[in-house]
C-alpha atoms as a printed R data frame, in Angstrom:
    type eleno elety resid chain resno       x       y       z
1   ATOM     1    CA   UNK     A     1   1.451   2.184  11.646
2   ATOM     2    CA   UNK     A     2   3.627   3.703  14.318
3   ATOM     3    CA   UNK     A     3   4.766   1.727  17.326
4   ATOM     4    CA   UNK     A     4   1.917   0.761  19.617
5   ATOM     5    CA   UNK     A     5  -0.785   1.278  17.002
6   ATOM     6    CA   UNK     A     6  -1.842  -2.311  16.457
7   ATOM     7    CA   UNK     A     7  -5.352  -2.974  15.134
8   ATOM     8    CA   UNK     A     8  -8.000  -3.399  17.816
9   ATOM     9    CA   UNK     A     9 -10.631  -6.110  17.381
10  ATOM    10    CA   UNK     A    10 -14.102  -5.620  18.840
11  ATOM    11    CA   UNK     A    11 -16.709  -8.397  18.696
12  ATOM    12    CA   UNK     A    12 -20.374  -7.998  19.562
13  ATOM    13    CA   UNK     A    13 -23.408 -10.095  20.423
14  ATOM    14    CA   UNK     A    14 -24.529 -12.977  18.239
15  ATOM    15    CA   UNK     A    15 -28.063 -13.676  17.108
16  ATOM    16    CA   UNK     A    16 -28.733 -15.664  20.247
17  ATOM    17    CA   UNK     A    17 -27.670 -19.026  18.832
18  ATOM    18    CA   UNK     A    18 -24.420 -20.837  19.449
19  ATOM    19    CA   UNK     A    19 -22.992 -19.265  16.299
20  ATOM    20    CA   UNK     A    20 -20.206 -16.799  17.013
21  ATOM    21    CA   UNK     A    21 -20.524 -13.710  14.810
22  ATOM    22    CA   UNK     A    22 -17.534 -12.491  12.828
23  ATOM    23    CA   UNK     A    23 -15.391  -9.865  14.521
24  ATOM    24    CA   UNK     A    24 -15.081  -6.343  13.182
25  ATOM    25    CA   UNK     A    25 -11.550  -4.977  13.373
26  ATOM    26    CA   UNK     A    26 -10.962  -1.245  13.651
27  ATOM    27    CA   UNK     A    27  -7.978  -0.344  11.467
28  ATOM    28    CA   UNK     A    28  -7.427   2.857  13.407
29  ATOM    29    CA   UNK     A    29  -6.269   2.554  16.980
30  ATOM    30    CA   UNK     A    30  -4.694   5.975  17.373
31  ATOM    31    CA   UNK     A    31  -6.824   8.630  19.047
32  ATOM    32    CA   UNK     A    32  -8.023  11.865  17.479
33  ATOM    33    CA   UNK     A    33  -8.126  10.789  13.855
34  ATOM    34    CA   UNK     A    34 -11.848  10.958  13.029
35  ATOM    35    CA   UNK     A    35 -13.327  14.459  13.018
36  ATOM    36    CA   UNK     A    36 -17.000  15.138  13.681
37  ATOM    37    CA   UNK     A    37 -18.956  16.939  11.004
38  ATOM    38    CA   UNK     A    38 -16.518  16.036   8.225
39  ATOM    39    CA   UNK     A    39 -16.894  13.253   5.666
40  ATOM    40    CA   UNK     A    40 -14.607  10.484   6.907
41  ATOM    41    CA   UNK     A    41 -13.123   7.295   5.514
42  ATOM    42    CA   UNK     A    42 -13.172   4.581   8.184
43  ATOM    43    CA   UNK     A    43 -11.477   1.328   7.112
44  ATOM    44    CA   UNK     A    44 -12.293  -1.874   8.972
45  ATOM    45    CA   UNK     A    45 -11.726  -5.579   8.526
46  ATOM    46    CA   UNK     A    46 -13.783  -8.681   9.288
47  ATOM    47    CA   UNK     A    47 -12.131 -11.633  10.965
48  ATOM    48    CA   UNK     A    48 -13.746 -14.816   9.700
49  ATOM    49    CA   UNK     A    49 -14.464 -17.225  12.563
50  ATOM    50    CA   UNK     A    50 -15.122 -20.107  10.216
51  ATOM    51    CA   UNK     A    51 -18.887 -19.620  10.310
52  ATOM    52    CA   UNK     A    52 -18.856 -17.187   7.409
53  ATOM    53    CA   UNK     A    53 -16.713 -17.118   4.286
54  ATOM    54    CA   UNK     A    54 -15.995 -13.638   2.988
55  ATOM    55    CA   UNK     A    55 -15.008 -13.679  -0.659
56  ATOM    56    CA   UNK     A    56 -13.384 -10.871  -2.622
57  ATOM    57    CA   UNK     A    57 -15.892  -8.151  -3.594
58  ATOM    58    CA   UNK     A    58 -18.202  -9.220  -0.756
59  ATOM    59    CA   UNK     A    59 -20.788  -6.499  -0.043
60  ATOM    60    CA   UNK     A    60 -21.780  -5.654   3.511
61  ATOM    61    CA   UNK     A    61 -24.620  -3.407   4.651
62  ATOM    62    CA   UNK     A    62 -23.287  -1.160   7.432
63  ATOM    63    CA   UNK     A    63 -25.542   0.751   9.810
64  ATOM    64    CA   UNK     A    64 -24.099   3.740  11.675
65  ATOM    65    CA   UNK     A    65 -25.727   4.253  15.075
66  ATOM    66    CA   UNK     A    66 -25.756   7.122  17.548
67  ATOM    67    CA   UNK     A    67 -26.940   5.812  20.907
68  ATOM    68    CA   UNK     A    68 -29.029   3.238  19.063
69  ATOM    69    CA   UNK     A    69 -30.508   5.694  16.554
70  ATOM    70    CA   UNK     A    70 -29.684   5.095  12.892
71  ATOM    71    CA   UNK     A    71 -27.855   8.038  11.313
72  ATOM    72    CA   UNK     A    72 -26.550   6.369   8.147
73  ATOM    73    CA   UNK     A    73 -26.715   3.139   6.163
74  ATOM    74    CA   UNK     A    74 -23.942   2.370   3.693
75  ATOM    75    CA   UNK     A    75 -23.083  -0.639   1.531
76  ATOM    76    CA   UNK     A    76 -19.349  -1.307   1.484
77  ATOM    77    CA   UNK     A    77 -17.394  -3.605  -0.810
78  ATOM    78    CA   UNK     A    78 -14.670  -6.017   0.258
79  ATOM    79    CA   UNK     A    79 -11.244  -5.034  -1.041
80  ATOM    80    CA   UNK     A    80  -7.947  -6.893  -1.129
81  ATOM    81    CA   UNK     A    81  -4.607  -5.167  -0.761
82  ATOM    82    CA   UNK     A    82  -2.302  -5.744  -3.721
83  ATOM    83    CA   UNK     A    83   0.367  -8.226  -2.675
84  ATOM    84    CA   UNK     A    84   2.869 -10.708  -3.990
85  ATOM    85    CA   UNK     A    85   2.612 -14.476  -3.776
86  ATOM    86    CA   UNK     A    86   5.588 -16.628  -2.897
87  ATOM    87    CA   UNK     A    87   5.961 -19.467  -5.371
88  ATOM    88    CA   UNK     A    88   3.171 -20.568  -7.682
89  ATOM    89    CA   UNK     A    89  -0.266 -19.122  -7.106
90  ATOM    90    CA   UNK     A    90  -2.925 -21.478  -5.840
91  ATOM    91    CA   UNK     A    91  -6.254 -20.498  -7.454
92  ATOM    92    CA   UNK     A    92  -8.111 -21.795  -4.399
93  ATOM    93    CA   UNK     A    93  -6.018 -19.908  -1.842
94  ATOM    94    CA   UNK     A    94  -7.520 -17.594   0.797
95  ATOM    95    CA   UNK     A    95  -6.207 -14.114   1.479
96  ATOM    96    CA   UNK     A    96  -5.101 -13.185   4.990
97  ATOM    97    CA   UNK     A    97  -7.967 -11.690   6.981
98  ATOM    98    CA   UNK     A    98  -6.395  -8.277   7.470
99  ATOM    99    CA   UNK     A    99  -5.416  -7.963   3.819
100 ATOM   100    CA   UNK     A   100  -9.151  -7.967   3.037
101 ATOM   101    CA   UNK     A   101 -10.784  -4.781   4.240
102 ATOM   102    CA   UNK     A   102 -13.893  -2.624   3.887
103 ATOM   103    CA   UNK     A   103 -13.834   1.142   3.420
104 ATOM   104    CA   UNK     A   104 -16.738   2.964   5.069
105 ATOM   105    CA   UNK     A   105 -17.308   6.609   4.203
106 ATOM   106    CA   UNK     A   106 -19.720   8.480   6.415
107 ATOM   107    CA   UNK     A   107 -20.134  11.673   8.433
108 ATOM   108    CA   UNK     A   108 -20.402  11.502  12.219
109 ATOM   109    CA   UNK     A   109 -22.254  14.741  12.993
110 ATOM   110    CA   UNK     A   110 -21.024  15.662  16.475
111 ATOM   111    CA   UNK     A   111 -18.178  14.601  18.779
112 ATOM   112    CA   UNK     A   112 -18.861  11.370  20.633
113 ATOM   113    CA   UNK     A   113 -18.877   7.589  20.358
114 ATOM   114    CA   UNK     A   114 -20.843   5.893  17.581
115 ATOM   115    CA   UNK     A   115 -21.353   2.254  16.614
116 ATOM   116    CA   UNK     A   116 -21.023   0.712  13.200
117 ATOM   117    CA   UNK     A   117 -23.047  -2.484  12.908
118 ATOM   118    CA   UNK     A   118 -22.962  -5.261  10.340
119 ATOM   119    CA   UNK     A   119 -25.742  -7.844  10.099
120 ATOM   120    CA   UNK     A   120 -24.338 -11.219   9.039
121 ATOM   121    CA   UNK     A   121 -27.733 -12.932   8.917
122 ATOM   122    CA   UNK     A   122 -27.736 -16.312  10.616
123 ATOM   123    CA   UNK     A   123 -24.200 -15.684  11.852
124 ATOM   124    CA   UNK     A   124 -25.381 -12.760  13.984
125 ATOM   125    CA   UNK     A   125 -24.477  -9.095  14.222
126 ATOM   126    CA   UNK     A   126 -21.253  -7.357  15.127
127 ATOM   127    CA   UNK     A   127 -20.733  -3.811  16.312
128 ATOM   128    CA   UNK     A   128 -17.647  -1.634  16.437
129 ATOM   129    CA   UNK     A   129 -17.408   1.601  18.462
130 ATOM   130    CA   UNK     A   130 -15.980   4.618  16.627
131 ATOM   131    CA   UNK     A   131 -15.096   7.895  18.340
132 ATOM   132    CA   UNK     A   132 -15.403  11.225  16.560
133 ATOM   133    CA   UNK     A   133 -13.572  14.271  17.904
134 ATOM   134    CA   UNK     A   134 -14.018  17.993  17.553
135 ATOM   135    CA   UNK     A   135 -12.026  18.981  14.440
136 ATOM   136    CA   UNK     A   136 -10.063  21.417  16.609
137 ATOM   137    CA   UNK     A   137  -8.810  18.426  18.616
138 ATOM   138    CA   UNK     A   138  -7.655  16.443  15.556
139 ATOM   139    CA   UNK     A   139  -3.974  17.072  14.880
140 ATOM   140    CA   UNK     A   140  -3.704  15.517  11.415
141 ATOM   141    CA   UNK     A   141  -4.764  17.766   8.539
142 ATOM   142    CA   UNK     A   142  -8.355  17.150   7.407
143 ATOM   143    CA   UNK     A   143  -9.887  17.112   3.908
144 ATOM   144    CA   UNK     A   144 -10.967  20.611   2.982
145 ATOM   145    CA   UNK     A   145  -8.129  22.245   4.903
146 ATOM   146    CA   UNK     A   146  -4.936  23.705   3.422
147 ATOM   147    CA   UNK     A   147  -1.965  21.364   3.581
148 ATOM   148    CA   UNK     A   148   0.765  22.442   5.997
149 ATOM   149    CA   UNK     A   149   3.889  23.717   4.310
150 ATOM   150    CA   UNK     A   150   6.404  20.930   4.842
151 ATOM   151    CA   UNK     A   151   9.865  20.229   3.488
152 ATOM   152    CA   UNK     A   152  10.429  16.641   2.389
153 ATOM   153    CA   UNK     A   153  13.766  14.987   1.575
154 ATOM   154    CA   UNK     A   154  14.938  14.383  -1.978
155 ATOM   155    CA   UNK     A   155  17.786  12.341  -3.409
156 ATOM   156    CA   UNK     A   156  19.771  15.567  -3.758
157 ATOM   157    CA   UNK     A   157  18.771  17.015  -0.388
158 ATOM   158    CA   UNK     A   158  17.985  14.347   2.232
159 ATOM   159    CA   UNK     A   159  17.203  16.855   5.013
160 ATOM   160    CA   UNK     A   160  18.810  14.600   7.620
161 ATOM   161    CA   UNK     A   161  16.520  11.631   6.951
162 ATOM   162    CA   UNK     A   162  18.476   8.413   6.470
163 ATOM   163    CA   UNK     A   163  17.448   6.506   4.490
164 ATOM   164    CA   UNK     A   164  14.990   8.667   2.617
165 ATOM   165    CA   UNK     A   165  13.385   5.473   1.263
166 ATOM   166    CA   UNK     A   166  13.268   1.948   2.707
167 ATOM   167    CA   UNK     A   167  11.629   0.385  -0.334
168 ATOM   168    CA   UNK     A   168  13.512  -2.813  -1.193
169 ATOM   169    CA   UNK     A   169  15.651  -3.636  -3.152
170 ATOM   170    CA   UNK     A   170  15.956  -0.097  -4.570
171 ATOM   171    CA   UNK     A   171  14.430   3.198  -3.446
172 ATOM   172    CA   UNK     A   172  11.152   4.213  -5.069
173 ATOM   173    CA   UNK     A   173  11.295   7.042  -7.641
174 ATOM   174    CA   UNK     A   174   9.174   9.525  -5.665
175 ATOM   175    CA   UNK     A   175  11.978  11.515  -4.056
176 ATOM   176    CA   UNK     A   176  12.886  14.038  -6.736
177 ATOM   177    CA   UNK     A   177  10.464  16.797  -5.660
178 ATOM   178    CA   UNK     A   178  10.263  18.613  -2.339
179 ATOM   179    CA   UNK     A   179   6.706  18.963  -1.028
180 ATOM   180    CA   UNK     A   180   7.498  22.613  -0.257
181 ATOM   181    CA   UNK     A   181   7.908  23.198  -3.995
182 ATOM   182    CA   UNK     A   182   5.225  20.803  -5.246
183 ATOM   183    CA   UNK     A   183   2.250  21.629  -3.002
184 ATOM   184    CA   UNK     A   184   0.415  24.746  -4.129
185 ATOM   185    CA   UNK     A   185   2.345  24.897  -7.410
186 ATOM   186    CA   UNK     A   186  -0.786  24.473  -9.514
187 ATOM   187    CA   UNK     A   187  -0.288  20.731 -10.054
188 ATOM   188    CA   UNK     A   188  -2.095  18.142  -7.911
189 ATOM   189    CA   UNK     A   189   0.074  16.141  -5.507
190 ATOM   190    CA   UNK     A   190  -0.228  12.625  -4.090
191 ATOM   191    CA   UNK     A   191   1.951  12.389  -0.976
192 ATOM   192    CA   UNK     A   192   2.304   8.923   0.575
193 ATOM   193    CA   UNK     A   193   3.698   8.562   4.092
194 ATOM   194    CA   UNK     A   194   4.868   4.974   4.538
195 ATOM   195    CA   UNK     A   195   7.877   3.007   5.713
196 ATOM   196    CA   UNK     A   196   8.083  -0.339   3.900
197 ATOM   197    CA   UNK     A   197  11.001  -1.674   5.959
198 ATOM   198    CA   UNK     A   198   9.855  -0.618   9.442
199 ATOM   199    CA   UNK     A   199   6.059  -0.800   9.221
200 ATOM   200    CA   UNK     A   200   4.243  -2.466  12.106
201 ATOM   201    CA   UNK     A   201   1.652  -3.905   9.718
202 ATOM   202    CA   UNK     A   202   1.764  -5.591   6.319
203 ATOM   203    CA   UNK     A   203   0.387  -2.548   4.500
204 ATOM   204    CA   UNK     A   204   3.297  -0.160   3.868
205 ATOM   205    CA   UNK     A   205   5.188  -2.144   1.247
206 ATOM   206    CA   UNK     A   206   2.079  -3.021  -0.774
207 ATOM   207    CA   UNK     A   207   0.807   0.576  -0.891
208 ATOM   208    CA   UNK     A   208   4.199   1.867  -2.073
209 ATOM   209    CA   UNK     A   209   4.196  -0.815  -4.774
210 ATOM   210    CA   UNK     A   210   0.676   0.241  -5.748
211 ATOM   211    CA   UNK     A   211   1.871   3.810  -6.253
212 ATOM   212    CA   UNK     A   212   4.905   2.672  -8.253
213 ATOM   213    CA   UNK     A   213   2.730   0.564 -10.557
214 ATOM   214    CA   UNK     A   214  -0.029   3.123 -11.136
215 ATOM   215    CA   UNK     A   215   1.637   6.541 -11.067
216 ATOM   216    CA   UNK     A   216   2.610   6.419 -14.767
217 ATOM   217    CA   UNK     A   217  -1.098   6.458 -15.670
218 ATOM   218    CA   UNK     A   218  -1.495   9.880 -14.003
219 ATOM   219    CA   UNK     A   219   1.263  12.069 -15.487
220 ATOM   220    CA   UNK     A   220  -0.505  15.276 -14.495
221 ATOM   221    CA   UNK     A   221  -0.078  14.426 -10.768
222 ATOM   222    CA   UNK     A   222   3.166  14.835  -8.828
223 ATOM   223    CA   UNK     A   223   3.878  11.791  -6.629
224 ATOM   224    CA   UNK     A   224   5.926  12.020  -3.437
225 ATOM   225    CA   UNK     A   225   6.900   9.403  -0.839
226 ATOM   226    CA   UNK     A   226   7.881  10.316   2.706
227 ATOM   227    CA   UNK     A   227   9.396   7.907   5.228
228 ATOM   228    CA   UNK     A   228   7.896   7.888   8.714
229 ATOM   229    CA   UNK     A   229  11.169   7.707  10.647
230 ATOM   230    CA   UNK     A   230  14.173  10.045  10.478
231 ATOM   231    CA   UNK     A   231  17.062   7.776  11.488
232 ATOM   232    CA   UNK     A   232  16.336   4.190  10.549
233 ATOM   233    CA   UNK     A   233  19.926   3.687   9.345
234 ATOM   234    CA   UNK     A   234  21.343   4.962  12.620
235 ATOM   235    CA   UNK     A   235  19.469   2.354  14.653
236 ATOM   236    CA   UNK     A   236  20.075  -0.466  12.182
237 ATOM   237    CA   UNK     A   237  16.420  -0.493  11.087
238 ATOM   238    CA   UNK     A   238  15.514  -1.723  14.568
239 ATOM   239    CA   UNK     A   239  11.856  -0.853  15.005
240 ATOM   240    CA   UNK     A   240  12.087  -1.295  18.772
241 ATOM   241    CA   UNK     A   241  15.110   0.962  19.312
242 ATOM   242    CA   UNK     A   242  14.163   3.779  21.720
243 ATOM   243    CA   UNK     A   243  16.388   6.169  19.748
244 ATOM   244    CA   UNK     A   244  14.253   5.846  16.611
245 ATOM   245    CA   UNK     A   245  12.958   9.341  15.814
246 ATOM   246    CA   UNK     A   246   9.924  10.566  13.928
247 ATOM   247    CA   UNK     A   247  10.737  12.464  10.732
248 ATOM   248    CA   UNK     A   248  10.064  16.179  11.184
249 ATOM   249    CA   UNK     A   249   7.706  16.549   8.173
250 ATOM   250    CA   UNK     A   250   5.632  13.644   9.533
251 ATOM   251    CA   UNK     A   251   5.311  15.463  12.858
252 ATOM   252    CA   UNK     A   252   4.400  18.643  10.972
253 ATOM   253    CA   UNK     A   253   1.510  16.737   9.351
254 ATOM   254    CA   UNK     A   254   0.248  15.662  12.787
255 ATOM   255    CA   UNK     A   255   0.582  11.955  11.958
256 ATOM   256    CA   UNK     A   256   0.949   9.333  14.682
257 ATOM   257    CA   UNK     A   257   0.322   6.402  12.319
258 ATOM   258    CA   UNK     A   258   1.121   5.296   8.796
259 ATOM   259    CA   UNK     A   259   0.654   4.640   5.970
260 ATOM   260    CA   UNK     A   260  -1.381   7.667   4.945
261 ATOM   261    CA   UNK     A   261  -2.013   9.042   1.456
262 ATOM   262    CA   UNK     A   262  -2.631  12.796   1.106
263 ATOM   263    CA   UNK     A   263  -4.354  13.886  -2.118
264 ATOM   264    CA   UNK     A   264  -3.763  17.623  -2.571
265 ATOM   265    CA   UNK     A   265  -5.296  19.911  -5.202
266 ATOM   266    CA   UNK     A   266  -3.173  22.290  -7.221
267 ATOM   267    CA   UNK     A   267  -4.052  25.204  -4.911
268 ATOM   268    CA   UNK     A   268  -2.739  23.317  -1.875
269 ATOM   269    CA   UNK     A   269  -6.107  22.187  -0.454
270 ATOM   270    CA   UNK     A   270  -6.305  18.632   0.873
271 ATOM   271    CA   UNK     A   271  -9.001  16.878  -1.168
272 ATOM   272    CA   UNK     A   272  -8.848  13.488   0.527
273 ATOM   273    CA   UNK     A   273  -6.789  11.479   3.011
274 ATOM   274    CA   UNK     A   274  -6.713   7.699   2.611
275 ATOM   275    CA   UNK     A   275  -5.314   6.182   5.768
276 ATOM   276    CA   UNK     A   276  -3.827   2.873   6.743
277 ATOM   277    CA   UNK     A   277  -4.777   0.575   3.903
278 ATOM   278    CA   UNK     A   278  -5.941   0.798   0.299
279 ATOM   279    CA   UNK     A   279  -6.130  -1.397  -2.769
280 ATOM   280    CA   UNK     A   280  -5.440  -0.562  -6.411
281 ATOM   281    CA   UNK     A   281  -9.073   0.318  -7.186
282 ATOM   282    CA   UNK     A   282  -9.405   2.704  -4.242
283 ATOM   283    CA   UNK     A   283  -6.035   4.281  -5.045
284 ATOM   284    CA   UNK     A   284  -6.945   4.882  -8.686
285 ATOM   285    CA   UNK     A   285 -10.384   6.191  -7.747
286 ATOM   286    CA   UNK     A   286  -8.777   8.712  -5.399
287 ATOM   287    CA   UNK     A   287  -6.348   9.831  -8.096
288 ATOM   288    CA   UNK     A   288  -9.163  10.209 -10.624
289 ATOM   289    CA   UNK     A   289 -11.083  12.415  -8.184
290 ATOM   290    CA   UNK     A   290  -7.944  14.446  -7.501
291 ATOM   291    CA   UNK     A   291  -7.323  14.899 -11.210
292 ATOM   292    CA   UNK     A   292 -10.789  16.349 -11.718
293 ATOM   293    CA   UNK     A   293 -10.827  18.488  -8.545
């Protein structure tokens, strides 16, 4: 995520007992991301208070409410971001709360504030407010729209972005094609905006690694990586330096957060946008859908 875009936690009422319900955590905190009337992916996390143990692949029934009226019910599956373990793996270990997430896909019909609600049984219910905006007021490109024509840096032509990749210890391999040449060329494109070294969350490095590991299975797709910042080297990779500048192609995409994965059909139409956090299964599912689009 960009500076200032830390996840916002919102708890709600319990079942009336002394049990404190789990807290739903909105993994978007930037404004004007969710567009009304468009299918949307809304990732959220559940912070375990100790009263409920959420295991991998946990299923939650989510109710989407508009002023108390039910407009959608969706079952979502718990996912875990791919990550490395330091030292030997403990088979009984627990994953960090915010590395386990749930991906809700729904359509919020008109601009306004909605609630998503999860019933945790004896542990109570939690709600999370979600705001949908008029698509005309959403700056980032939306699924179904043509991708903006952007120029992205390559190893041969860095376009003033330094470094063009902060993946450690060596740059990732997705900097040989310029998006201006790849998008609309007839081949599908997966463009990942992420900054592994300067990310404000723990997600950027893992999602780049996910793309590195899985891209070879999709040779018909062109993969591109774009750093969020233009001058990380100039400021010594100091995330808090006021002279840190947004990369121009990121601004052209209307992004104020990262990571974000853009899945673009061969004709240049955005098929899907997977924001903030994704695991291997969700990544591969998105690529499979892109391949068949």
